[in-house]
Amino acid sequence: AGMVLSVLVILLLSMLYEAVKMGKAVLLQRALLALPRSLSQEALTEPEEGDTNPAQSRWFQYHVGQTLFHVVQVVLGYMVMLAVMSYNAWIFLGVIVGSTLGYFV
């Protein structure tokens, strides 16, 4: 029962890893769409004090979100790697199946 539970947890961690990778890619796409079309015209004009650019604020929020997703992705990646380094064939198969299902979903 313990081995089945371990494989199931690793499978779910692998699926979560793939979901975080996809979420990070979606945030990158939204951040790129939030950038203004022409940065050169904005560089020529001096911003007034107290004037905040909503596009820049939105881009910064997406960037913070990407950073948090990256931290979660790295932590999950190392946890899955450590599980694989246990050299247990069932755990390894759980990682493979979890990554496959996570990418498919």
PDB file of C-alpha atoms in Angstrom, residues 43-79:
ATOM      1  CA  ALA A  43      11.523  56.317 -24.346  1.00  0.00           C
ATOM      2  CA  LEU A  44      11.410  59.748 -26.020  1.00  0.00           C
ATOM      3  CA  THR A  45       8.756  61.184 -23.744  1.00  0.00           C
ATOM      4  CA  GLU A  46       9.555  61.922 -20.140  1.00  0.00           C
ATOM      5  CA  PRO A  47       7.063  60.373 -17.738  1.00  0.00           C
ATOM      6  CA  GLU A  48       5.384  62.849 -15.445  1.00  0.00           C
ATOM      7  CA  GLU A  49       5.766  62.379 -11.725  1.00  0.00           C
ATOM      8  CA  GLY A  50       2.984  60.300 -10.249  1.00  0.00           C
ATOM      9  CA  ASP A  51       2.020  59.041 -13.722  1.00  0.00           C
ATOM     10  CA  THR A  52       2.052  55.260 -13.849  1.00  0.00           C
ATOM     11  CA  ASN A  53       1.754  53.382 -17.080  1.00  0.00           C
ATOM     12  CA  PRO A  54      -0.972  50.718 -16.752  1.00  0.00           C
ATOM     13  CA  ALA A  55       0.684  48.532 -19.416  1.00  0.00           C
ATOM     14  CA  GLN A  56       3.968  48.594 -17.518  1.00  0.00           C
ATOM     15  CA  SER A  57       2.180  47.787 -14.262  1.00  0.00           C
ATOM     16  CA  ARG A  58       0.368  44.877 -15.891  1.00  0.00           C
ATOM     17  CA  TRP A  59       3.628  43.599 -17.389  1.00  0.00           C
ATOM     18  CA  PHE A  60       5.291  43.776 -13.973  1.00  0.00           C
ATOM     19  CA  GLN A  61       2.467  41.763 -12.398  1.00  0.00           C
ATOM     20  CA  TYR A  62       2.840  39.095 -15.077  1.00  0.00           C
ATOM     21  CA  HIS A  63       6.590  39.058 -14.497  1.00  0.00           C
ATOM     22  CA  VAL A  64       6.119  38.519 -10.761  1.00  0.00           C
ATOM     23  CA  GLY A  65       3.695  35.692 -11.548  1.00  0.00           C
ATOM     24  CA  GLN A  66       6.237  34.130 -13.902  1.00  0.00           C
ATOM     25  CA  THR A  67       8.886  34.337 -11.197  1.00  0.00           C
ATOM     26  CA  LEU A  68       6.667  32.546  -8.695  1.00  0.00           C
ATOM     27  CA  PHE A  69       5.796  29.876 -11.262  1.00  0.00           C
ATOM     28  CA  HIS A  70       9.505  29.437 -11.967  1.00  0.00           C
ATOM     29  CA  VAL A  71      10.303  28.884  -8.287  1.00  0.00           C
ATOM     30  CA  VAL A  72       7.519  26.292  -7.993  1.00  0.00           C
ATOM     31  CA  GLN A  73       8.714  24.608 -11.196  1.00  0.00           C
ATOM     32  CA  VAL A  74      12.298  24.345  -9.935  1.00  0.00           C
ATOM     33  CA  VAL A  75      11.232  22.963  -6.549  1.00  0.00           C
ATOM     34  CA  LEU A  76       8.919  20.389  -8.140  1.00  0.00           C
ATOM     35  CA  GLY A  77      11.574  19.451 -10.690  1.00  0.00           C
ATOM     36  CA  TYR A  78      14.143  18.751  -8.012  1.00  0.00           C
ATOM     37  CA  MET A  79      11.645  16.766  -5.949  1.00  0.00           C
TER      38      MET A  79
END
